[in-house]
mmCIF file of N, CA and C in Angstrom:
data_model
loop_
_atom_site.group_PDB
_atom_site.id
_atom_site.type_symbol
_atom_site.label_atom_id
_atom_site.label_comp_id
_atom_site.label_asym_id
_atom_site.label_seq_id
_atom_site.Cartn_x
_atom_site.Cartn_y
_atom_site.Cartn_z
ATOM 1 N N UNK A 16 63.337 112.954 154.186
ATOM 2 C CA UNK A 16 61.319 112.429 154.659
ATOM 3 C C UNK A 16 61.077 112.625 153.146
ATOM 4 N N UNK A 17 60.746 113.980 152.885
ATOM 5 C CA UNK A 17 58.904 114.595 152.122
ATOM 6 C C UNK A 17 60.274 114.137 150.162
ATOM 7 N N UNK A 18 62.506 114.231 150.068
ATOM 8 C CA UNK A 18 62.810 113.650 148.580
ATOM 9 C C UNK A 18 62.418 111.682 148.872
ATOM 10 N N UNK A 19 62.176 111.313 149.436
ATOM 11 C CA UNK A 19 61.997 110.135 149.380
ATOM 12 C C UNK A 19 59.993 109.699 149.119
ATOM 13 N N UNK A 20 59.699 110.672 149.710
ATOM 14 C CA UNK A 20 58.548 110.550 150.104
ATOM 15 C C UNK A 20 57.985 111.449 147.920
ATOM 16 N N UNK A 21 58.798 111.448 147.808
ATOM 17 C CA UNK A 21 58.392 111.867 145.972
ATOM 18 C C UNK A 21 59.191 111.197 145.356
ATOM 19 N N UNK A 22 60.055 110.894 145.609
ATOM 20 C CA UNK A 22 60.667 109.620 145.295
ATOM 21 C C UNK A 22 59.611 108.729 144.003
ATOM 22 N N UNK A 23 58.873 107.718 145.516
ATOM 23 C CA UNK A 23 58.122 106.176 145.412
ATOM 24 C C UNK A 23 56.825 107.306 144.943
ATOM 25 N N UNK A 24 56.869 108.577 145.087
ATOM 26 C CA UNK A 24 55.941 108.356 144.658
ATOM 27 C C UNK A 24 55.738 108.726 142.860
ATOM 28 N N UNK A 25 56.893 109.720 143.188
ATOM 29 C CA UNK A 25 57.085 109.476 140.531
ATOM 30 C C UNK A 25 58.431 108.825 140.934
ATOM 31 N N UNK A 26 58.100 107.942 139.610
ATOM 32 C CA UNK A 26 59.543 107.182 139.169
ATOM 33 C C UNK A 26 59.818 107.308 138.327
ATOM 34 N N UNK A 27 59.556 108.149 137.686
ATOM 35 C CA UNK A 27 60.320 108.679 136.555
ATOM 36 C C UNK A 27 61.124 109.648 136.324
ATOM 37 N N UNK A 28 61.987 109.305 137.742
ATOM 38 C CA UNK A 28 62.576 110.472 138.691
ATOM 39 C C UNK A 28 63.793 109.676 138.847
ATOM 40 N N UNK A 29 64.410 108.283 138.702
ATOM 41 C CA UNK A 29 65.519 107.674 138.557
ATOM 42 C C UNK A 29 66.623 108.270 139.780
ATOM 43 N N UNK A 30 66.765 109.399 139.257
ATOM 44 C CA UNK A 30 67.878 110.485 139.371
ATOM 45 C C UNK A 30 67.571 110.555 140.835
ATOM 46 N N UNK A 31 66.449 110.526 141.489
ATOM 47 C CA UNK A 31 65.883 111.703 142.940
ATOM 48 C C UNK A 31 66.098 109.908 143.871
ATOM 49 N N UNK A 32 66.005 108.970 143.202
ATOM 50 C CA UNK A 32 66.376 107.934 144.008
ATOM 51 C C UNK A 32 67.989 107.728 144.446
ATOM 52 N N UNK A 33 68.606 108.259 143.720
ATOM 53 C CA UNK A 33 70.691 108.091 143.828
ATOM 54 C C UNK A 33 71.116 108.756 144.532
ATOM 55 N N UNK A 34 69.973 109.945 144.768
ATOM 56 C CA UNK A 34 70.393 111.073 145.960
ATOM 57 C C UNK A 34 70.254 110.502 146.695
ATOM 58 N N UNK A 35 69.104 110.230 147.022
ATOM 59 C CA UNK A 35 68.554 109.388 148.660
ATOM 60 C C UNK A 35 70.007 108.524 149.056
ATOM 61 N N UNK A 36 70.269 107.516 148.332
ATOM 62 C CA UNK A 36 70.699 106.381 148.554
ATOM 63 C C UNK A 36 71.896 107.257 148.395
ATOM 64 N N UNK A 37 72.355 108.591 148.516
ATOM 65 C CA UNK A 37 73.378 108.266 149.045
ATOM 66 C C UNK A 37 73.154 109.409 150.599
ATOM 67 N N UNK A 38 72.444 110.174 150.314
ATOM 68 C CA UNK A 38 72.344 111.087 151.280
ATOM 69 C C UNK A 38 72.555 110.639 152.978
ATOM 70 N N UNK A 39 71.147 109.234 152.684
ATOM 71 C CA UNK A 39 70.486 109.124 154.128
ATOM 72 C C UNK A 39 72.219 108.353 154.328
ATOM 73 N N UNK A 40 72.861 107.914 154.605
ATOM 74 C CA UNK A 40 74.403 106.985 154.535
ATOM 75 C C UNK A 40 75.252 108.183 155.194
ATOM 76 N N UNK A 41 74.967 108.826 154.816
ATOM 77 C CA UNK A 41 75.820 110.424 154.696
ATOM 78 C C UNK A 41 75.619 111.616 156.054
ATOM 79 N N UNK A 42 73.729 111.260 156.101
ATOM 80 C CA UNK A 42 72.976 111.618 157.525
ATOM 81 C C UNK A 42 73.868 111.039 158.824
ATOM 82 N N UNK A 43 73.024 109.791 158.287
ATOM 83 C CA UNK A 43 73.973 108.719 159.393
ATOM 84 C C UNK A 43 74.908 108.789 160.571
ATOM 85 N N UNK A 44 76.117 108.871 159.276
ATOM 86 C CA UNK A 44 77.448 109.162 159.585
ATOM 87 C C UNK A 44 77.778 110.710 160.389
ATOM 88 N N UNK A 45 76.824 111.101 159.511
ATOM 89 C CA UNK A 45 77.267 112.910 160.436
ATOM 90 C C UNK A 45 76.906 112.550 161.029
ATOM 91 N N UNK A 46 74.927 111.989 161.758
ATOM 92 C CA UNK A 46 74.729 112.365 163.585
ATOM 93 C C UNK A 46 75.456 111.176 163.802
ATOM 94 N N UNK A 47 76.149 110.139 163.559
ATOM 95 C CA UNK A 47 77.324 109.739 165.106
ATOM 96 C C UNK A 47 78.031 110.350 165.080
ATOM 97 N N UNK A 48 78.242 111.188 164.742
ATOM 98 C CA UNK A 48 79.738 111.781 164.431
ATOM 99 C C UNK A 48 79.493 112.112 165.462
ATOM 100 N N UNK A 49 77.804 113.288 165.620
ATOM 101 C CA UNK A 49 77.845 114.922 166.955
ATOM 102 C C UNK A 49 77.666 113.668 168.285
ATOM 103 N N UNK A 50 76.990 112.453 167.944
ATOM 104 C CA UNK A 50 77.283 112.408 169.187
ATOM 105 C C UNK A 50 78.572 111.625 169.768
ATOM 106 N N UNK A 51 78.842 111.037 168.496
ATOM 107 C CA UNK A 51 80.829 110.684 169.713
ATOM 108 C C UNK A 51 81.440 112.043 169.853
ATOM 109 N N UNK A 52 81.490 113.010 169.536
ATOM 110 C CA UNK A 52 82.073 114.640 169.556
ATOM 111 C C UNK A 52 81.066 114.973 171.333
#
């Protein structure tokens, strides 16, 4: 949440947006695995 907010407020950090895009699906996948097990 914080990373997304910081990225939206600071458009001079495109790298942060890339990290957010990579982290969100990863976190979602991990949560799904926890529910399955």
